[in-house]
CSV table of C-alpha atoms and ligand atoms in Angstrom, one decimal:
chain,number,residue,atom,x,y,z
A,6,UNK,CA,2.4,-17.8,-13.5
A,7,UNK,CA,1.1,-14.7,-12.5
A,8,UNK,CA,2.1,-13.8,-9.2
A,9,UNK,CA,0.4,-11.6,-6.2
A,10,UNK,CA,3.4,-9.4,-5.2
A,11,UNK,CA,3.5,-8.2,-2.2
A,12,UNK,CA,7.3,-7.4,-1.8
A,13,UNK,CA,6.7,-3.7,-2.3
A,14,UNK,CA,4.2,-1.3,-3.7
A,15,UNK,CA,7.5,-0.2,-6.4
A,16,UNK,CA,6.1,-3.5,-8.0
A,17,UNK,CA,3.1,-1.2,-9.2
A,18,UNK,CA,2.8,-1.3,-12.7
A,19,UNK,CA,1.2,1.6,-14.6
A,20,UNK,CA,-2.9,1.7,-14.8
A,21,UNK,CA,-3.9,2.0,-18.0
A,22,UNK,CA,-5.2,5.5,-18.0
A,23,UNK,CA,-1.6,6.4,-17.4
A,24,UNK,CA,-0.3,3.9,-20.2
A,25,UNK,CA,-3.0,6.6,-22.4
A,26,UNK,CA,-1.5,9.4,-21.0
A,27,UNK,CA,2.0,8.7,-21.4
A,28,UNK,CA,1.1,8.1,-25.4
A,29,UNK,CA,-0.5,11.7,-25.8
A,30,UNK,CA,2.0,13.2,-23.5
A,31,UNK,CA,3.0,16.8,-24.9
A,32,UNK,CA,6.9,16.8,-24.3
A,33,UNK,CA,9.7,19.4,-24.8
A,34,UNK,CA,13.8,19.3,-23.4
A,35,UNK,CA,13.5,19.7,-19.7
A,36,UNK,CA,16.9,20.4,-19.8
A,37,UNK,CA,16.2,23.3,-20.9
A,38,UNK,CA,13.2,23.3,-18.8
A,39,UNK,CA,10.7,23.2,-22.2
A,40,UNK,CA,8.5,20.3,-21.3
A,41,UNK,CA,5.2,21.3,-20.9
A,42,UNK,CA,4.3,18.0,-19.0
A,43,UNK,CA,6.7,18.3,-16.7
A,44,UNK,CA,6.5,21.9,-15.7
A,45,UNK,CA,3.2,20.5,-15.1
A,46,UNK,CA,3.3,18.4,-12.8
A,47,UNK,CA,6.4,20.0,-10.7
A,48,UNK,CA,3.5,22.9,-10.2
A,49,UNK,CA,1.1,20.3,-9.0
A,50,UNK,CA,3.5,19.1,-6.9
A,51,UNK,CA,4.8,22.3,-5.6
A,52,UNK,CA,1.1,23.4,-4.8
A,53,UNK,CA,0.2,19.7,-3.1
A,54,UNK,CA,2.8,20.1,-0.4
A,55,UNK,CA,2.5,24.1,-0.1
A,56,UNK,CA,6.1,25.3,-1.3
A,57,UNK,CA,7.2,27.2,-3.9
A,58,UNK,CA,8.8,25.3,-6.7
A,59,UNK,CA,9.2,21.8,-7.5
A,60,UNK,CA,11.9,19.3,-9.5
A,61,UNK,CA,11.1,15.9,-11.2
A,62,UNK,CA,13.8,12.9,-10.6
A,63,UNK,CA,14.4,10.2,-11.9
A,64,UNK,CA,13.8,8.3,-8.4
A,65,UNK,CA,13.7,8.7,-4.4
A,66,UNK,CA,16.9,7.7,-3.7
A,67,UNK,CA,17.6,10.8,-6.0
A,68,UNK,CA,15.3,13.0,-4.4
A,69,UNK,CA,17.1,12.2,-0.8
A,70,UNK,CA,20.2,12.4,-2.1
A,71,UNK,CA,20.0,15.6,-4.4
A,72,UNK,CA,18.1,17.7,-1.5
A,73,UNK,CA,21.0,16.4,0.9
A,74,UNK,CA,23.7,17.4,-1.0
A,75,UNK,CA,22.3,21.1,-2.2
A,76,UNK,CA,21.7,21.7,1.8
A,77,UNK,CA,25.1,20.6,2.8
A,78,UNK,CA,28.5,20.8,2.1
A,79,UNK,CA,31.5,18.9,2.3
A,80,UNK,CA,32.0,17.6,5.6
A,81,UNK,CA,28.4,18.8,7.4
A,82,UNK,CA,26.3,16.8,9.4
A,83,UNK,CA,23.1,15.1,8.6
A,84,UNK,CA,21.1,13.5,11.6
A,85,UNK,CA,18.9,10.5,10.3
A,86,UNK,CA,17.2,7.6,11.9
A,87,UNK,CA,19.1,4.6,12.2
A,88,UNK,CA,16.6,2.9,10.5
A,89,UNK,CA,16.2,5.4,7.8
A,90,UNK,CA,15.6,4.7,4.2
A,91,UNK,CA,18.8,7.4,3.5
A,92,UNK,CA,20.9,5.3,5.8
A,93,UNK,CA,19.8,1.9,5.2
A,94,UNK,CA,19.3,1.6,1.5
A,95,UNK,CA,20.7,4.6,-0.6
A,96,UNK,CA,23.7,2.7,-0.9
A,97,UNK,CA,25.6,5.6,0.9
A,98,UNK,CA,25.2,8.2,-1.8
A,99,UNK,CA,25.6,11.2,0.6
A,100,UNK,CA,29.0,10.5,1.6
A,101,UNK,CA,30.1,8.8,-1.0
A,102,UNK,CA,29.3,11.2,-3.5
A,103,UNK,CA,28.8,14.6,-1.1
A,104,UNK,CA,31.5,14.0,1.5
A,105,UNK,CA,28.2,14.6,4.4
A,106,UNK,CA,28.9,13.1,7.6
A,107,UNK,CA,25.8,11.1,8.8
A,108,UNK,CA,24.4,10.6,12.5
A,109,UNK,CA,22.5,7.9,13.1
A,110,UNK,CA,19.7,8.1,16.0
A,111,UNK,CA,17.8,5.4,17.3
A,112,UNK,CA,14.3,5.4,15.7
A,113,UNK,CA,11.9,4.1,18.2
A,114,UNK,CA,9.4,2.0,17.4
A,115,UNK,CA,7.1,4.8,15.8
A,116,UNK,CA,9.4,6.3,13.6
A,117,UNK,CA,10.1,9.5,15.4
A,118,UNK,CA,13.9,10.1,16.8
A,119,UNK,CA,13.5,11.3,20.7
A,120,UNK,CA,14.1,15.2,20.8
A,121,UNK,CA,16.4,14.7,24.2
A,122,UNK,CA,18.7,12.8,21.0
A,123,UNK,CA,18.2,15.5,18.9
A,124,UNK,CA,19.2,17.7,21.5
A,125,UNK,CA,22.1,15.6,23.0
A,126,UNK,CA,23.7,15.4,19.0
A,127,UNK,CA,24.0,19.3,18.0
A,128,UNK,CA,27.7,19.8,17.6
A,129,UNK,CA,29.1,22.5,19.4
A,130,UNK,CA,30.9,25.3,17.6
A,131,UNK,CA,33.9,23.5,17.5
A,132,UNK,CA,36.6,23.2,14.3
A,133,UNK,CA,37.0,19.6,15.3
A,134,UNK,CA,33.6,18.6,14.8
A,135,UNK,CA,31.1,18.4,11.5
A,136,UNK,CA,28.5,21.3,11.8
A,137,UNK,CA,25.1,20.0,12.3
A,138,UNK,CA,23.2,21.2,9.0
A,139,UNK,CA,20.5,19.1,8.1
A,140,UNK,CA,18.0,16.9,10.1
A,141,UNK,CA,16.3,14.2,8.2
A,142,UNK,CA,13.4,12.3,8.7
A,143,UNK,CA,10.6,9.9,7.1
A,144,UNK,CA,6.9,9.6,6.7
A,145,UNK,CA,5.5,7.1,6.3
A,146,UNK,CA,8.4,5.3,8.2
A,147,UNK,CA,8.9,2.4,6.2
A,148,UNK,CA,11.4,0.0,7.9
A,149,UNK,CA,9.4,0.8,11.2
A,150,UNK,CA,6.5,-0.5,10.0
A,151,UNK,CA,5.3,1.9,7.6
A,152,UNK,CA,4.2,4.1,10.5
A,153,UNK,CA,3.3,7.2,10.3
A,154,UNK,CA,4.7,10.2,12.0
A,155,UNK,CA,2.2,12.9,13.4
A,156,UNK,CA,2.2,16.3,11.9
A,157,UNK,CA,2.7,17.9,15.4
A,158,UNK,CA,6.3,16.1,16.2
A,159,UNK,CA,6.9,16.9,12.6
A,160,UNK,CA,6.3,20.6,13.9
A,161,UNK,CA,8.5,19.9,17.3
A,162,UNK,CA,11.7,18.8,15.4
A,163,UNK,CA,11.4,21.5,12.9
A,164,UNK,CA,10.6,24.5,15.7
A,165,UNK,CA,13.7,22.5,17.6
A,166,UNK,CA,15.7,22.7,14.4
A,167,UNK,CA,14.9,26.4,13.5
A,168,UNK,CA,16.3,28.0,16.6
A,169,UNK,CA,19.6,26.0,16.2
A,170,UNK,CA,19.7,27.2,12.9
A,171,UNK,CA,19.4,23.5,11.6
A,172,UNK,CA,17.7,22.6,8.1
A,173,UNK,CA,15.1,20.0,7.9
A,174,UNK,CA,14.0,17.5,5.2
A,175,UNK,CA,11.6,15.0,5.1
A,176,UNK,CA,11.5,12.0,2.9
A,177,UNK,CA,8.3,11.9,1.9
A,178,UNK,CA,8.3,8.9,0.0
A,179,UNK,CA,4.9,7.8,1.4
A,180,UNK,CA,3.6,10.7,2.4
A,181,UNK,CA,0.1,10.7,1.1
A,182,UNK,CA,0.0,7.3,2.9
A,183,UNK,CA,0.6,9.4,5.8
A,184,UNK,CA,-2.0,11.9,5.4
A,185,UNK,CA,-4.5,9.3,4.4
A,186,UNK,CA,-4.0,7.7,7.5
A,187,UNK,CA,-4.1,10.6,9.7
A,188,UNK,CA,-6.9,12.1,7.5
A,189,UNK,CA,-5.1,15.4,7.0
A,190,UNK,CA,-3.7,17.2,3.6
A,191,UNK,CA,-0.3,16.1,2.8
A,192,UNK,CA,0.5,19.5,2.8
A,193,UNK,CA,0.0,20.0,6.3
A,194,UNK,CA,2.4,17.0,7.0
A,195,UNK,CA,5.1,19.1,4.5
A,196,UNK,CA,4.6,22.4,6.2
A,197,UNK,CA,7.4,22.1,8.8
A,198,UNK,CA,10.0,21.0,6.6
A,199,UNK,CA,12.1,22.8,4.0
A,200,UNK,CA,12.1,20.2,1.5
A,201,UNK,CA,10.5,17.0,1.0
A,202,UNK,CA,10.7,14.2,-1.6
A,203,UNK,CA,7.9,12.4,-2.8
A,204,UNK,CA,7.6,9.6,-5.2
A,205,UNK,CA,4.6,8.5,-7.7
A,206,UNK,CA,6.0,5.2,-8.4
A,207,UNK,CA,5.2,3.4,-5.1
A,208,UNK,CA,1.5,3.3,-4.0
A,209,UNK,CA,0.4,5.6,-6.4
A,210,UNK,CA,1.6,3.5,-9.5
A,211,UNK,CA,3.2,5.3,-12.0
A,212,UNK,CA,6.0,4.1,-13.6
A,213,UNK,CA,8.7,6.4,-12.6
A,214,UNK,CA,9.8,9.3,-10.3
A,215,UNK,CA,9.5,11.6,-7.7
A,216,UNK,CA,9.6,15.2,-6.9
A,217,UNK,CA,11.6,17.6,-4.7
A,218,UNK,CA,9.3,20.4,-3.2
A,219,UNK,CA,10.8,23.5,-1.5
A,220,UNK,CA,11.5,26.8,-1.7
A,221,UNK,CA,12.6,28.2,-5.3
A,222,UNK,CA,15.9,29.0,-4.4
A,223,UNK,CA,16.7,25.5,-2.9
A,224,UNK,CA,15.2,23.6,-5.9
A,225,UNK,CA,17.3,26.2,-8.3
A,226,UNK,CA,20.5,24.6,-6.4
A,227,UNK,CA,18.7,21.1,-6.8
A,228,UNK,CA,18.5,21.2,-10.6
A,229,UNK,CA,22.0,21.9,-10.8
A,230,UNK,CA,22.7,19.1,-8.4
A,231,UNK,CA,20.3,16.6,-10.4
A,232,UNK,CA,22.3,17.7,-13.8
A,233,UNK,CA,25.6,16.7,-11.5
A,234,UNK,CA,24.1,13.3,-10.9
A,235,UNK,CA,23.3,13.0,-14.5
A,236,UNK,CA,19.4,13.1,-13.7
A,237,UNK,CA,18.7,15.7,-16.2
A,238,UNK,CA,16.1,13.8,-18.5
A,239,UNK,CA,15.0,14.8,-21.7
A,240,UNK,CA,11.4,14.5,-23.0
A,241,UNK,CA,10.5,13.2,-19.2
A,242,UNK,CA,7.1,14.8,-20.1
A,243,UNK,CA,6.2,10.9,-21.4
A,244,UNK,CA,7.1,9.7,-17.5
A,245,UNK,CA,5.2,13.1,-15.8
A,246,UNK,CA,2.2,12.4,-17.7
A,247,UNK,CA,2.0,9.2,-15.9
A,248,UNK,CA,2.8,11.0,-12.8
A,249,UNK,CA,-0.3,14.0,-13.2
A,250,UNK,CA,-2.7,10.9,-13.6
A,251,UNK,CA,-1.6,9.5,-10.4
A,252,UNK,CA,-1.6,12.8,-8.4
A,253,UNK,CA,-5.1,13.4,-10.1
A,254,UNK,CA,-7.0,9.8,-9.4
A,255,UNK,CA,-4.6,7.6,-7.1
A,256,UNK,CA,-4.4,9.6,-4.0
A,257,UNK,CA,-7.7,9.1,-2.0
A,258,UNK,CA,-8.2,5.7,-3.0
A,259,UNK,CA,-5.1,4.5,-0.7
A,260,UNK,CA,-7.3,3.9,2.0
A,261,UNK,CA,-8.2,0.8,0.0
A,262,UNK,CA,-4.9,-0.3,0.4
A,263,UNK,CA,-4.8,0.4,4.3
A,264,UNK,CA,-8.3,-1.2,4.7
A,265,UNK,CA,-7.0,-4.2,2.5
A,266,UNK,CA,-3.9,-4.5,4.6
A,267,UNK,CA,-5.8,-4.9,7.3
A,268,UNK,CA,-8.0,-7.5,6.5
A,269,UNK,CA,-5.2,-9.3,5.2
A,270,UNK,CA,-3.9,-8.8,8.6
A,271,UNK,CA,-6.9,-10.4,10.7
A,272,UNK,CA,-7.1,-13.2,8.2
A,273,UNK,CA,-3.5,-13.9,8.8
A,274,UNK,CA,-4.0,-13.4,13.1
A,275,UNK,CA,-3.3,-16.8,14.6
A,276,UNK,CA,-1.6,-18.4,11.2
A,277,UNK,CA,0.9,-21.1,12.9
A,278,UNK,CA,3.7,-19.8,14.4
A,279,UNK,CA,3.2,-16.3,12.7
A,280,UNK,CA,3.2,-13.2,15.4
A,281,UNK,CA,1.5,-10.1,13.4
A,282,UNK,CA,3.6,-6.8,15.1
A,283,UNK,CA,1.5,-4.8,17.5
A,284,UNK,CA,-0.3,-1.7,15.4
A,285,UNK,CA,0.7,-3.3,12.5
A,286,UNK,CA,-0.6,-2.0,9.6
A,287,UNK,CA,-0.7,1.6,10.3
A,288,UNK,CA,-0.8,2.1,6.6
A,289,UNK,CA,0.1,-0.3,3.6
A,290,UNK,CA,2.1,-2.6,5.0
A,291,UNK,CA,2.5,-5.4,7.6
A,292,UNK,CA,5.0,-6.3,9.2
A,293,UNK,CA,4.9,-9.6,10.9
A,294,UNK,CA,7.3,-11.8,13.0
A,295,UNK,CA,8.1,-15.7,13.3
A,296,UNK,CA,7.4,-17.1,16.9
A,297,UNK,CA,10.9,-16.8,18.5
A,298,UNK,CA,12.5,-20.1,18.8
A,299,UNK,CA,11.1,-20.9,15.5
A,300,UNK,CA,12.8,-23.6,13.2
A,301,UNK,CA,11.3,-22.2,9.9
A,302,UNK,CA,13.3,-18.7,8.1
A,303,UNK,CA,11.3,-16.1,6.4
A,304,UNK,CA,13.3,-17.8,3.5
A,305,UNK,CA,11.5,-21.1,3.6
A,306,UNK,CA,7.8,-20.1,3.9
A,307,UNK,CA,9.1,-17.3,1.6
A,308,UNK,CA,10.0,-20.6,-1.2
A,309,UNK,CA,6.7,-21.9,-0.4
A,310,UNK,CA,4.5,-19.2,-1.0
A,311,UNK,CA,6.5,-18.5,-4.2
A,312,UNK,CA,5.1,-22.0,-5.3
A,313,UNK,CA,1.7,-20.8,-4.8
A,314,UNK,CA,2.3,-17.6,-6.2
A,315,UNK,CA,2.3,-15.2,-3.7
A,316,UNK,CA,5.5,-13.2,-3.2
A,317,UNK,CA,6.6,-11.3,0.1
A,318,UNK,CA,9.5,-9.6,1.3
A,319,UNK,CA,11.8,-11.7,4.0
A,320,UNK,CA,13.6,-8.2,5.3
A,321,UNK,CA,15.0,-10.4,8.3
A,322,UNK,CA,15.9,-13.7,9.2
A,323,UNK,CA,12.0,-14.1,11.1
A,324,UNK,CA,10.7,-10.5,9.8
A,325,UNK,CA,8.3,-10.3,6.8
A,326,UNK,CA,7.4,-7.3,5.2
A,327,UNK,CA,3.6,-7.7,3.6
A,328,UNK,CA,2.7,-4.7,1.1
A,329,UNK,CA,-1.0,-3.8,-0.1
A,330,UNK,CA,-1.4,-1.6,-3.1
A,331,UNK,CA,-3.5,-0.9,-6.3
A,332,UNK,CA,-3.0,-4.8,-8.0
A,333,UNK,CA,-4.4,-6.9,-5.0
A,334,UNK,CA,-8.0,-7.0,-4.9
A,335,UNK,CA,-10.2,-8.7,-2.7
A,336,UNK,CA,-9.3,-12.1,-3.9
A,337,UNK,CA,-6.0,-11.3,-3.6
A,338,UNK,CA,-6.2,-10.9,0.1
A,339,UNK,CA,-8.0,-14.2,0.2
A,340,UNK,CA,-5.7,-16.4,-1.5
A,341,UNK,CA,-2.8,-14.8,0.1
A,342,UNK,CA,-3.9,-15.3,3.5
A,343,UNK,CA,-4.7,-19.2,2.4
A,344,UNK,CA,-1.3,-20.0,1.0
A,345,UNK,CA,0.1,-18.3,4.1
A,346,UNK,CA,-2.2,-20.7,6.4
A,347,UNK,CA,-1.4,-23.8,4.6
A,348,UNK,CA,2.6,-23.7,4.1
A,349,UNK,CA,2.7,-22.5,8.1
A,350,UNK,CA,0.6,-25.2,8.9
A,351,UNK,CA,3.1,-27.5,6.4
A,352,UNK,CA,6.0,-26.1,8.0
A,353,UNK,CA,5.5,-25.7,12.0
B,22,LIG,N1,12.0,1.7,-0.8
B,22,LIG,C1,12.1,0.4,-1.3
B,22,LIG,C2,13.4,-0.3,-1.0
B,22,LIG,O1,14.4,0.5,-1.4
B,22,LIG,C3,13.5,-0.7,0.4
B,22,LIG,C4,10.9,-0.4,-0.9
B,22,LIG,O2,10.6,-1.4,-1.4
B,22,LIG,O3,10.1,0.1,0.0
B,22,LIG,N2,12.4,6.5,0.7
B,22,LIG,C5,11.7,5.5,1.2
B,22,LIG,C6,11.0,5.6,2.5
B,22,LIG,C7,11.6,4.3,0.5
B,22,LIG,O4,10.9,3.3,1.0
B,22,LIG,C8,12.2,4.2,-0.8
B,22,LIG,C9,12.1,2.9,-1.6
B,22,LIG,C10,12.9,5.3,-1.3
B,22,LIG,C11,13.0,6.4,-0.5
B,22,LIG,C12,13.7,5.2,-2.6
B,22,LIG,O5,12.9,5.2,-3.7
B,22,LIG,P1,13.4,4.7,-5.1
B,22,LIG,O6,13.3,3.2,-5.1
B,22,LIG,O7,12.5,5.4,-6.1
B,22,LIG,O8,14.8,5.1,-5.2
């Protein structure tokens, strides 16, 4: 059975114009930084968010954790959300492999961190206490909803961060999302930060990778860190090829994706028992609730769909994550929104 996934827009499967380019792909040792492909595409990249230099990696786990680690040392602090991507589900890279200290603030509901918290977490000067280096934050924010962050608080944590002498990086995973959304350049969104990952194998379907943007003497430090991490690829001109096409022709056309998430969205609005989260979508993805009380799990109607061939993400016990990208179409809305009618209407 073919399915209609909607567990993540990483289930994006190459178009075929990037299946061509990947074939013709000029490639060289990026290791020794001879791929023509990839120098590439780290220039577009560099140029798209407005920084100097840029680094293909192998993923955006990588990207978060090689920017962390070649801003901190041993034993610094990083502030990130509680409900960050780098705390939640990077399986603890930073400290386990960079000996950084993490502290967790609240994200509220739209994916900022309150500035009072910021404020009330700077460590003193103080040899009992891990200097606050780095703050960290996310756009789109995905386990908040996929919200977006505005570029102006983006600008108030990283004025806030500047006097204190505190670096700033943004996980960027989504960020065209983002800037779609708000209808700005992503590279207005990057400004305040100095670094930010990105990745081209979410919404904007290509196979593999992501990119680190910053300065060129931070991303010198990151290609050493990335070679420490065992990222160094060799002819990775055959994955950036994919990655150009999807910078070229699959940026704009993710307010499809919103649009489509939000029809899927009204077409799901009074299902049985099914609450869809206020604002939700604010980009790609929906986030909806069961009714409190409820005897059906995520994981039953999650079973049911399966048979019927639609696939979501259960993230929580009564919490369903619902992502839109490139593969669902039109009729992909519709007979997703039918299968989730009819098993809520079996179940409740
Ligand atoms: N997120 C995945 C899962 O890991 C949860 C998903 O399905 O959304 N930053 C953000 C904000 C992300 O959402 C993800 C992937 C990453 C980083 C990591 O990217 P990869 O999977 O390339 O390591």
């Amino acid at each position: 059975m073919k399915f209609i996934d909607l567990r993540s827009d990483t289930v994006t499967e190459p178009t075929p114009a990037m299946r061509e380019a990947m074939a013709r792909a000029e490639v060289g040792d990026d290791v020794y930084g001879e791929d023509p492909t990839v120098n590439r595409l780290q220039a577009m990249a560099a140029d798209l968010m407005g920084k100097e230099a840029a680094l293909f990696v192998p993923s955006g786990t990588m990207g978060n954790l090689a920017s962390i680690l070649a801003h901190c040392q041993r034993g610094d602090e990083v502030i990130v959300g509680d409900k960050a991507h780098t705390f939640l589900y990077e399986a603890g890279g930073i400290s386990a492999l960079g000996g950084i200290h993490s502290c967790q603030l609240p994200n509220q509901p739209d994916g900022t961190i309150a500035l009072e918290q910021l404020q009330a977490a700077i460590r003193p000067k103080d040899i009992h206490q891990p200097p606050t280096r780095l703050i960290a934050l996310e756009n789109t924010h995905n386990r908040c909803g996929g919200v977006v962050l505005s570029a102006e608080y983006c600008r108030q944590v990283s004025e806030f961060a500047k006097e204190r002498g505190i670096l700033t990086h943004l996980d960027g995973a989504r960020i065209f999302n983002a800037a779609i959304a708000l209808g700005i350049s992503a590279k207005e969104l990057a400004e305040p930060f100095d670094s930010v990952t990105f990745c081209l194998s979410k919404a904007l379907c290509a196979p593999v990778g992501s990119l680190i943007c910053g300065s060129q003497a931070f991303i010198e430090r990151v290609r050493r860190v990335r070679k420490q991490l065992g990222g160094g690829m060799r002819q990775a001109g055959v994955l950036a090829a994919a990655g150009i096409v999807a910078l070229e022709s699959m940026i704009e056309r993710l307010a499809e994706d919103h649009a489509r998430a939000k029809r899927l969205a009204q077409k799901l609005q009074g299902a049985p028992g099914l609450v869809i989260e206020p604002g939700s979508p604010a980009t790609n993805m929906i986030f909806a609730q069961l009714e409190s009380g409820s005897p059906v799990t995520t994981q039953k109607v999650c079973e049911a769909l399966r048979e019927r061939g639609v696939l979501v993400g259960a993230i929580e016990p009564h919490r369903f994550r619902i992502v839109v990208h490139y593969w669902i179409d039109d009729q992909a809305v519709e007979t997703t929104a039918n299968a989730f009618w009819e098993v809520l209407k079996e179940l409740n």
